[in-house]
CSV table of C-alpha atoms and ligand atoms in Angstrom, one decimal:
chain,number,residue,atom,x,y,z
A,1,UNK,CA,-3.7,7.0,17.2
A,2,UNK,CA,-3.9,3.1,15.8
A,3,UNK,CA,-4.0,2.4,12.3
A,4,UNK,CA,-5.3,-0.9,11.1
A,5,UNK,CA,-3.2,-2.5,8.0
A,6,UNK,CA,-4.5,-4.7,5.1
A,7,UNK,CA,-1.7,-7.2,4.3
A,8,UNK,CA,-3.1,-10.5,4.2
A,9,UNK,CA,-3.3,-11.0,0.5
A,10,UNK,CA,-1.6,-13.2,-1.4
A,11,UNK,CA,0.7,-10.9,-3.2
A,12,UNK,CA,-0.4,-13.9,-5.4
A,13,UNK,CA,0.9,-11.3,-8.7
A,14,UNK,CA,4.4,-10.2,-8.0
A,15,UNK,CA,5.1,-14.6,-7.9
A,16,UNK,CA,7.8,-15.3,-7.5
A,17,UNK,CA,9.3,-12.8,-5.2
A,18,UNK,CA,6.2,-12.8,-2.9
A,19,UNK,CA,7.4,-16.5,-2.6
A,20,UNK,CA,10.1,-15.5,-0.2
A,21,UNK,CA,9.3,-12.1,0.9
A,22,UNK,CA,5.7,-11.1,1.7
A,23,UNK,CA,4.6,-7.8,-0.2
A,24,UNK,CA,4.6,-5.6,2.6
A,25,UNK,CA,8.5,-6.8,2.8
A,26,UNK,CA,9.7,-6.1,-0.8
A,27,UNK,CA,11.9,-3.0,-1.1
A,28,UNK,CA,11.0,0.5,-2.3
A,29,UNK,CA,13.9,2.2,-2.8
A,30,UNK,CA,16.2,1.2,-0.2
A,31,UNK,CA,13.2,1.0,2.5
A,32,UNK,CA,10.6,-1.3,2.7
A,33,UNK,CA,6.7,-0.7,1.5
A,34,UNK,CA,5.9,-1.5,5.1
A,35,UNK,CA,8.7,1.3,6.7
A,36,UNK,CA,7.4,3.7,3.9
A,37,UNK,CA,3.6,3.6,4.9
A,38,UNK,CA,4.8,3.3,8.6
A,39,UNK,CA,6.7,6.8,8.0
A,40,UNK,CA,4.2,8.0,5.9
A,41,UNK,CA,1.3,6.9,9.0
A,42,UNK,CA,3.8,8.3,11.3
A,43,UNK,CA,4.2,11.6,10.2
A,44,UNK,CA,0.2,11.9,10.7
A,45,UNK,CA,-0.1,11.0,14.1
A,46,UNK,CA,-0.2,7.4,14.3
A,47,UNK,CA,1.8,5.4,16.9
A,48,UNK,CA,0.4,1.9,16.8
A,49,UNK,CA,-0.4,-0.1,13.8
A,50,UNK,CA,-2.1,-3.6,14.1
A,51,UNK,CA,-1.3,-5.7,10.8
A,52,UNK,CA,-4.1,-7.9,9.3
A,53,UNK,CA,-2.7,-10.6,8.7
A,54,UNK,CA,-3.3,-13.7,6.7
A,55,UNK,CA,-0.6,-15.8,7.7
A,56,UNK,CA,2.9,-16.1,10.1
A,57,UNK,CA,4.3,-12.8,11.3
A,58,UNK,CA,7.8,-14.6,11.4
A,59,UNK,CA,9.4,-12.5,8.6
A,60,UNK,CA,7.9,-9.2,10.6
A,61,UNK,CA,9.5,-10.3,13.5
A,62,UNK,CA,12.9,-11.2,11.8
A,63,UNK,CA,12.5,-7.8,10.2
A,64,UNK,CA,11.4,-5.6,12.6
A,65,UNK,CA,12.7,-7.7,16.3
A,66,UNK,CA,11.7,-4.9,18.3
A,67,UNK,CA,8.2,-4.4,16.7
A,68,UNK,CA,9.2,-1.4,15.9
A,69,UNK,CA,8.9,-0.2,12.5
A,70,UNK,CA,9.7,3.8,11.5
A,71,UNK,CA,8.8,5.0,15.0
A,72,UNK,CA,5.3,2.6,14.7
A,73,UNK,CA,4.5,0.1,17.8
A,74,UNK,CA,3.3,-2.8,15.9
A,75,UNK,CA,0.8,-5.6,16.6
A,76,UNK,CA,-0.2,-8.7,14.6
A,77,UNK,CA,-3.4,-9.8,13.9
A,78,UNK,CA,-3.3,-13.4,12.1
A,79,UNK,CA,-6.8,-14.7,10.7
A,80,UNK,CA,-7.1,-18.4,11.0
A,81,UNK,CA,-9.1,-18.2,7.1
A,82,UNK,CA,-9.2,-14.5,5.1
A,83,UNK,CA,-11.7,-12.8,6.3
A,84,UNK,CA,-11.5,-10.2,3.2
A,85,UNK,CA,-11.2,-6.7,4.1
A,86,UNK,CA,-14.4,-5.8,5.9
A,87,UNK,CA,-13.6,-9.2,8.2
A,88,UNK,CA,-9.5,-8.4,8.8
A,89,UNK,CA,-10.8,-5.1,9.6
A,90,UNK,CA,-13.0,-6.1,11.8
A,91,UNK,CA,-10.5,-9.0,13.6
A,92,UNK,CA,-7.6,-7.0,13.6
A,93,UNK,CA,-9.3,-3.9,15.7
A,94,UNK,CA,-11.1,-6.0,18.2
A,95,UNK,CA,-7.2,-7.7,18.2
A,96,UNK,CA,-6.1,-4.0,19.8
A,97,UNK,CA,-9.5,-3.5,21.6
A,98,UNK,CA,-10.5,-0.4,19.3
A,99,UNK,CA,-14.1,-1.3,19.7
A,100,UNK,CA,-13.8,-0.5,23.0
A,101,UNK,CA,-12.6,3.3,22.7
A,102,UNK,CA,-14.6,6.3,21.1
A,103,UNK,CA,-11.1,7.1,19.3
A,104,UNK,CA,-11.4,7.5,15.5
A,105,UNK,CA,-8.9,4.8,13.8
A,106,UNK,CA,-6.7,5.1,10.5
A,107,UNK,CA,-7.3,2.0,7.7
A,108,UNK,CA,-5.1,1.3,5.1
A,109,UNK,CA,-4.5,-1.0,2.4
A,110,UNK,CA,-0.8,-2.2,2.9
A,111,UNK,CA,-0.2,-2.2,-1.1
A,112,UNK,CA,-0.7,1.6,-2.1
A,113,UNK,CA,2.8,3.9,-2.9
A,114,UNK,CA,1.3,7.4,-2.4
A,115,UNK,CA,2.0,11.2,-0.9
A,116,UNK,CA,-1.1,11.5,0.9
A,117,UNK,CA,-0.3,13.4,4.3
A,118,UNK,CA,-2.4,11.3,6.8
A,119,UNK,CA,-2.5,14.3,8.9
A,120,UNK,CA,-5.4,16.4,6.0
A,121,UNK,CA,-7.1,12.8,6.0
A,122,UNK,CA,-7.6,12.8,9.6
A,123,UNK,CA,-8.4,17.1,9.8
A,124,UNK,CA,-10.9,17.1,6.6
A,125,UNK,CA,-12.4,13.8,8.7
A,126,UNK,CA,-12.7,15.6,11.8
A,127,UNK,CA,-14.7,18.4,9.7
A,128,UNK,CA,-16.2,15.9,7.9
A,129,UNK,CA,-18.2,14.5,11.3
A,130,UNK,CA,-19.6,17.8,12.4
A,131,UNK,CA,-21.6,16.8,8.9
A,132,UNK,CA,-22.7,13.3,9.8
A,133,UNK,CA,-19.4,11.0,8.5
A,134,UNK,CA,-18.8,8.4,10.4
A,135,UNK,CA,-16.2,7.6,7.7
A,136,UNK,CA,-13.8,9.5,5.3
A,137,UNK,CA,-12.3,7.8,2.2
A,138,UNK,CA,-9.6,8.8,0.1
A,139,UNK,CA,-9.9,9.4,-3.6
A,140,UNK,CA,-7.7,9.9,-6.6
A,141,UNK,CA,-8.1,10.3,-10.1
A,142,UNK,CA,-6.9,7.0,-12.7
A,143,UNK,CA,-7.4,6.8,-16.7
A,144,UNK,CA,-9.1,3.4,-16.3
A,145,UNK,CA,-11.3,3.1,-13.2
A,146,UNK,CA,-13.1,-0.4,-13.9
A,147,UNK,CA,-10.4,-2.6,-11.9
A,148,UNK,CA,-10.8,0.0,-8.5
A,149,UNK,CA,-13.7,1.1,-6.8
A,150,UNK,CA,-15.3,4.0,-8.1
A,151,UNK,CA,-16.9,6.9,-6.0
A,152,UNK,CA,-19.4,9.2,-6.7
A,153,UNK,CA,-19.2,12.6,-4.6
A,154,UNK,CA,-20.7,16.0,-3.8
A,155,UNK,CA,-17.7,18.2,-4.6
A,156,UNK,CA,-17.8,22.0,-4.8
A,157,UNK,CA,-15.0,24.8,-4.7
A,158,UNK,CA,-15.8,25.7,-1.4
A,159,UNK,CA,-16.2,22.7,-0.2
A,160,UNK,CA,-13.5,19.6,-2.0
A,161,UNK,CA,-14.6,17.0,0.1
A,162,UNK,CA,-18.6,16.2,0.6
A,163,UNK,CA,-20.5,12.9,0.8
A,164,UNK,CA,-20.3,10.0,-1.2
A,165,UNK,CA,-23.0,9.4,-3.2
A,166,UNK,CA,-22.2,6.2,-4.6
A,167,UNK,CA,-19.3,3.0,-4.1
A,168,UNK,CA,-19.4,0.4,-6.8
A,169,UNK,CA,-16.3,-2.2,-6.4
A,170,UNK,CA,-14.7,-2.6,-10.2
A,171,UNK,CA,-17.6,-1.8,-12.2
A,172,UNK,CA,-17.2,-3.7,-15.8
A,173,UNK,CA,-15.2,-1.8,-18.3
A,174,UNK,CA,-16.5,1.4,-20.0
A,175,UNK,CA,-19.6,1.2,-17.5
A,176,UNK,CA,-17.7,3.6,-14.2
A,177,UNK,CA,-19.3,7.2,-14.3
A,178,UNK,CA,-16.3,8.7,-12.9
A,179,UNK,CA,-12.6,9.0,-12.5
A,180,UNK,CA,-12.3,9.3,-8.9
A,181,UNK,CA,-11.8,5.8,-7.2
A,182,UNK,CA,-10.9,4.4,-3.8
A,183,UNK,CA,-7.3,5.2,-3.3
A,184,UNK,CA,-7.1,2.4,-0.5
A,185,UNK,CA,-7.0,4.7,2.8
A,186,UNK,CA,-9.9,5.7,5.5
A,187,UNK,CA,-10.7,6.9,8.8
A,188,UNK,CA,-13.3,5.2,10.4
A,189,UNK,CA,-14.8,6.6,14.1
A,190,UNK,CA,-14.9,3.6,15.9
A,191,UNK,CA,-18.6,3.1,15.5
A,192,UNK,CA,-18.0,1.6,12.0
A,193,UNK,CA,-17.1,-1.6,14.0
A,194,UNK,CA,-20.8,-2.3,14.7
A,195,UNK,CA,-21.3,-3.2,10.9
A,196,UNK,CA,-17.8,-5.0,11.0
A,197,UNK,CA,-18.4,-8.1,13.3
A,198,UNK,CA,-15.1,-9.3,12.1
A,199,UNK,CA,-16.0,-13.3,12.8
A,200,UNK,CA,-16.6,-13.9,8.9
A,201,UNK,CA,-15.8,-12.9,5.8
A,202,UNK,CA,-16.7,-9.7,4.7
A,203,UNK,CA,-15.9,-7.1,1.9
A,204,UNK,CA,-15.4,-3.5,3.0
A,205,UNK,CA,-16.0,-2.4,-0.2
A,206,UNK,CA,-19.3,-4.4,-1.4
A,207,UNK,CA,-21.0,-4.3,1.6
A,208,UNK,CA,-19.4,-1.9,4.2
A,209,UNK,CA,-19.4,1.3,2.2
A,210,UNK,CA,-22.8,1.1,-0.1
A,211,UNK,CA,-24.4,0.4,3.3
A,212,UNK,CA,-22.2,3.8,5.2
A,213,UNK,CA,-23.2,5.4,1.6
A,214,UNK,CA,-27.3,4.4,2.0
A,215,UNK,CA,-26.5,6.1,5.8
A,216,UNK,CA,-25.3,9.6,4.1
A,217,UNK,CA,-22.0,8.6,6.5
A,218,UNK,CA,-19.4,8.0,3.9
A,219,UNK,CA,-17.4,11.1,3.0
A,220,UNK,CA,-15.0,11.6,0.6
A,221,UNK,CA,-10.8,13.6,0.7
A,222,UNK,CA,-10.0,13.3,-3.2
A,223,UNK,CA,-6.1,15.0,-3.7
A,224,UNK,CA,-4.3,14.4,-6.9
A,225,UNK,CA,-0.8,14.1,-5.6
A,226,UNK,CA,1.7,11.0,-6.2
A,227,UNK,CA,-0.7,7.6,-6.1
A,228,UNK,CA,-0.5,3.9,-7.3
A,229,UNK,CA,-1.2,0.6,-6.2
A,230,UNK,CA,2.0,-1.2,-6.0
A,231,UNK,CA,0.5,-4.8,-6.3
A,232,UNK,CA,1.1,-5.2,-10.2
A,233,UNK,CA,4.8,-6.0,-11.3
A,234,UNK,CA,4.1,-2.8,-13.4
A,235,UNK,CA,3.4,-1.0,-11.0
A,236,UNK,CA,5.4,-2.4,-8.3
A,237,UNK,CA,8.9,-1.4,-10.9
A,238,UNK,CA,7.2,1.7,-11.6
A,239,UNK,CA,7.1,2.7,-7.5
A,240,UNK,CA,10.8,1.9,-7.5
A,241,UNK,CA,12.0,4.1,-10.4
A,242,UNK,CA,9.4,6.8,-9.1
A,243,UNK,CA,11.1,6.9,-5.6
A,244,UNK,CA,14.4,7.3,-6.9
A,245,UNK,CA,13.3,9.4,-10.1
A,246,UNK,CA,12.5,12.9,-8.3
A,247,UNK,CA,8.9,12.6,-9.1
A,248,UNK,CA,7.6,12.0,-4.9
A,249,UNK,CA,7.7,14.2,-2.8
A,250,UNK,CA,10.5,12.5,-0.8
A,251,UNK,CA,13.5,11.4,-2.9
A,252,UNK,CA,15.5,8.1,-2.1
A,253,UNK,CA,19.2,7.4,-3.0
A,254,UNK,CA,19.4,4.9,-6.1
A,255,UNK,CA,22.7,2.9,-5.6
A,256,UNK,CA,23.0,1.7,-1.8
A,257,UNK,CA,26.9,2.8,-0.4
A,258,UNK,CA,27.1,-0.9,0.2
A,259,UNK,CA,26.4,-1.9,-3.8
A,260,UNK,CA,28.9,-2.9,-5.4
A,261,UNK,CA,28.5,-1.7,-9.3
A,262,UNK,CA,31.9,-2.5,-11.5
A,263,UNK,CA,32.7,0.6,-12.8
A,264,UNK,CA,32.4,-1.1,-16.4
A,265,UNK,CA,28.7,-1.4,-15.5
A,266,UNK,CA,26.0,0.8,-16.7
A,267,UNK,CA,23.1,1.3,-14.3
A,268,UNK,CA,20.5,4.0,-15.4
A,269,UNK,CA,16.8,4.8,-13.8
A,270,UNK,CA,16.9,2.0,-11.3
A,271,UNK,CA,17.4,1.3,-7.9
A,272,UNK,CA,20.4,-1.5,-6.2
A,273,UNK,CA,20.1,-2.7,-3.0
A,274,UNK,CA,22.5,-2.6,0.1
A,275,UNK,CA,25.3,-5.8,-0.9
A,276,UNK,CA,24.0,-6.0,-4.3
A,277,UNK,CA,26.7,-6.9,-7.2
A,278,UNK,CA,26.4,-5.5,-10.7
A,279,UNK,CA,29.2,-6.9,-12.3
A,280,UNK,CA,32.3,-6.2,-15.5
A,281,UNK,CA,29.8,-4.9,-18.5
A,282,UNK,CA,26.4,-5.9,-17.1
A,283,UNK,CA,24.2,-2.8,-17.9
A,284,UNK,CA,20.5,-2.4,-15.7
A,285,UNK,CA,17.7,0.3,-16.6
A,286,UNK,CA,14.3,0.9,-15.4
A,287,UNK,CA,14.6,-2.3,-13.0
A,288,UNK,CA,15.2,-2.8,-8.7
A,289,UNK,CA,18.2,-5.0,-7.7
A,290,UNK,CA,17.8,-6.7,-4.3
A,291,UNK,CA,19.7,-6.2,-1.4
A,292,UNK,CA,22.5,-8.9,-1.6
A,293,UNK,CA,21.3,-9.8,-5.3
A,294,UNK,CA,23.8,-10.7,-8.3
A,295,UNK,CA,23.4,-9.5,-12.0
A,296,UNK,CA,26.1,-10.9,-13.6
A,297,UNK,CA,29.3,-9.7,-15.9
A,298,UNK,CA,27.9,-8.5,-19.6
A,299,UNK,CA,24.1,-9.6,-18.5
A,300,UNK,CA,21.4,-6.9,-19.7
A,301,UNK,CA,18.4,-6.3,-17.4
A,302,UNK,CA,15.7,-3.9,-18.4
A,303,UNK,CA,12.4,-3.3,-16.3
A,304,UNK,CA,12.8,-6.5,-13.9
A,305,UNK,CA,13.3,-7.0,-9.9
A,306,UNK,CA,15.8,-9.1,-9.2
A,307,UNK,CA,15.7,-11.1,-6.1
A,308,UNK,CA,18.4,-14.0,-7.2
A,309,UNK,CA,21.0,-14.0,-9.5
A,310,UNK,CA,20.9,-12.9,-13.0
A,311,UNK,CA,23.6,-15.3,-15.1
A,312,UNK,CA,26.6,-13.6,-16.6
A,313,UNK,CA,25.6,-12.6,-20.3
A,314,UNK,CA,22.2,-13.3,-19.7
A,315,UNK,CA,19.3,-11.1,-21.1
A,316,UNK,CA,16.3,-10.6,-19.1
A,317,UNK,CA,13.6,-7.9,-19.9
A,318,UNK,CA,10.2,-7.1,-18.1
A,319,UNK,CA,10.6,-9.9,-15.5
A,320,UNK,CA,10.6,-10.8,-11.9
A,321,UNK,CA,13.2,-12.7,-10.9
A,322,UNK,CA,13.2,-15.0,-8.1
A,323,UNK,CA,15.6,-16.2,-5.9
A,324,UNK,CA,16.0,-19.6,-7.8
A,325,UNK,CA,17.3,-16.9,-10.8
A,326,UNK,CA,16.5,-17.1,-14.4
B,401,GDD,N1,-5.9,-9.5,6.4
B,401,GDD,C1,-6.4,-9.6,5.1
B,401,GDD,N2,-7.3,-10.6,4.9
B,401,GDD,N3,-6.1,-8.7,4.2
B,401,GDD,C2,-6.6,-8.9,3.0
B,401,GDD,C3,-7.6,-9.9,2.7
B,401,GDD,C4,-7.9,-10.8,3.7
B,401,GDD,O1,-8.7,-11.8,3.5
B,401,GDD,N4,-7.9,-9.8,1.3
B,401,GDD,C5,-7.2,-8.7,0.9
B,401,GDD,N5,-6.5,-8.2,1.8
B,401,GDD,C6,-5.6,-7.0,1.8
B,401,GDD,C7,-4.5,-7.0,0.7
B,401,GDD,O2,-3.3,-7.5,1.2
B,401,GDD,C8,-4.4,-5.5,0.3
B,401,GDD,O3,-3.5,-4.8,1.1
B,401,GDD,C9,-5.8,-5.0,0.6
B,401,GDD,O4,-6.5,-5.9,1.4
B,401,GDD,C10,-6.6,-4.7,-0.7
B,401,GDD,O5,-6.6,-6.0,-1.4
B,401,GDD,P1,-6.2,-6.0,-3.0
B,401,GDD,O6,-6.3,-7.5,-3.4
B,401,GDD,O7,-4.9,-5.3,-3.2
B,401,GDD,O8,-7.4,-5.2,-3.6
B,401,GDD,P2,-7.4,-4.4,-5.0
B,401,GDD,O9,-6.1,-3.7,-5.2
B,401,GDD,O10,-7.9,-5.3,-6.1
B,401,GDD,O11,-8.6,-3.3,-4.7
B,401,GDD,C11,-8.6,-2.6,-3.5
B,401,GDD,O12,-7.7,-1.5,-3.6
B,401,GDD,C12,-8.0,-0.5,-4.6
B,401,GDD,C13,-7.0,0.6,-4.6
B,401,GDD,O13,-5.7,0.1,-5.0
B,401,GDD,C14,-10.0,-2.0,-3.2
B,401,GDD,O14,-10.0,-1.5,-1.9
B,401,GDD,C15,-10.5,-1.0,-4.3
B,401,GDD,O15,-11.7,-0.5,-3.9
B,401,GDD,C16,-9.4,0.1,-4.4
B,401,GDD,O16,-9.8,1.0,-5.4
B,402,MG,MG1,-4.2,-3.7,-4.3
């Protein structure tokens, strides 16, 4: 089965790291995002995945020579302008020739940390076509829905899933009507691709799914396990101290064997990279040290990544550190 991956953004608000490493590429615990969501892809049946991308696959390639990523063939699909989601969509299956097949496709957006088994997305799907989907979206539940898309749905004890009712894309605060919201993942039967023409830009979740939702062919797999969108520098710490933490359903190690952390150094709730150096008295909580990066002797970091070097004695909280350093 193909998946088609969203990660031509920017990654415009985790500057400056996304200045050397595109998001996809950042760690997560002592993986990547990208080999997470390959894994996590893979473990539900998918073999290829075609990236949608925005710009040069060079630092794919330099990461994963063999275009292989977690057991995951993978293809690259490189706009020549964004074509926002509906368009990359659109470009990147047409890329693998998916419009030419009657197979059913995975989407995801390349940003989003979760423990949704890919495999109940694709069954409740298949169940969800004998019904008229042509498209299942996942859900999940969030405190403040106005910066996702929220989704209305037919939901009943027997019956979890049901059709979507109504999409509105970031509906101005205090104005959404319900908690559930687009959780960033679908499966779309391949004749979506007639309303993605993928030649212009297009926004899945403006146009694409009020029109599948007007149809009665949107459907809806809300679950309430582990979710967040990783984009945020908030949120992208947060993913880091979660995979390490014990609260996924999959636990990563937090020091890499390679590390080197002085034993006079105090490292608590975080995650260090392979041939990172924590150095005589630094101490580092609730913050990611990159593989190979430096926090210096008696420096203090607290909720920061750390791609460069952190200056001995040097304080640094709630920050993003760059390879040029503080
Ligand atoms: N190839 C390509 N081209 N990818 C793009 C483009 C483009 O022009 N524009 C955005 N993307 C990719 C991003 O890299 C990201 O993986 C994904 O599409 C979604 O874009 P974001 O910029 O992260 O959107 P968002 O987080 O504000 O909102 C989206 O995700 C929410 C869940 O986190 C929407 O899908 C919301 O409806 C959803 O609730
Ligand atoms: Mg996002």
């Amino acid at each position: 089965m193909f998946a088609v991956v969203l990660v031509g953004g920017f990654g415009t608000r985790l500057r400056p790291l996304t200045n050397d490493i595109p998001k996809p590429l950042l760690p997560l615990g002592q993986r990547t995002i990208l080999e997470c969501l390959m894994d996590q892809l893979s473990r539900g049946g998918v073999t290829d995945a075609v990236l949608a991308l925005g710009f040069k696959p060079e630092p794919f390639l330099a990461a994963y020579p063999d275009a292989r990523c977690a057991g995951v063939r993978l293809h690259y699909a490189i706009e020549s302008t964004p074509l926002d989601t509906a368009g990359a969509i659109g470009f990147a299956a047409r890329f693998v020739g998916l419009h030419e097949q009657s197979e059913a496709f995975v989407v995801a957006n390349g940003d989003i940390v979760c423990d949704l088994s890919i495999r109940e997305l694709i069954d409740q799907h298949r169940v969800n076509v004998q019904g008229g989907a042509q498209a299942t979206i996942h859900l999940t539940p969030v405190d403040d829905p106005s910066q996702y898309g929220v989704v209305h749905f037919e939901a009943s004890e027997s019956r979890p899933g049901g059709r979507v009712g109504g999409f509105v894309e970031k509906p101005s605060s205090g104005t959404a009507t319900s908690r559930y919201v687009n959780a960033g993942t679908y499966v779309f039967e391949s004749s979506v691709l007639q309303h993605l023409p993928g030649d212009a830009p297009l926004s899945v979740e403006r146009v694409t799914f009020p029109l599948l939702v007007e149809r009665g062919e949107l459907f809806a797999h809300p679950t309430d396990d582990y979710w967040l969108d990783a984009g945020r520098p908030d949120t992208y710490v947060r993913a880091n101290l979660d995979v390490v933490g014990g609260v996924r359903r999959e636990r990563d190690v937090a020091i890499h064997p390679s590390a080197q952390v002085h034993v006079h150094a105090a490292v608590n709730d975080s995650v260090v990279g392979a041939g990172a150096t924590v150095a005589d008295g630094a101490r580092v909580s609730n913050s990611i040290v990159f593989p190979n990066a430096t926090v210096g002797a008696r420096a203090q970091v607290h909720g920061c990544a750390v791609l460069g070097n952190v200056p001995d004695g040097a304080v640094v909280r709630d920050t993003l550190v760059g390879s040029e350093g503080v």
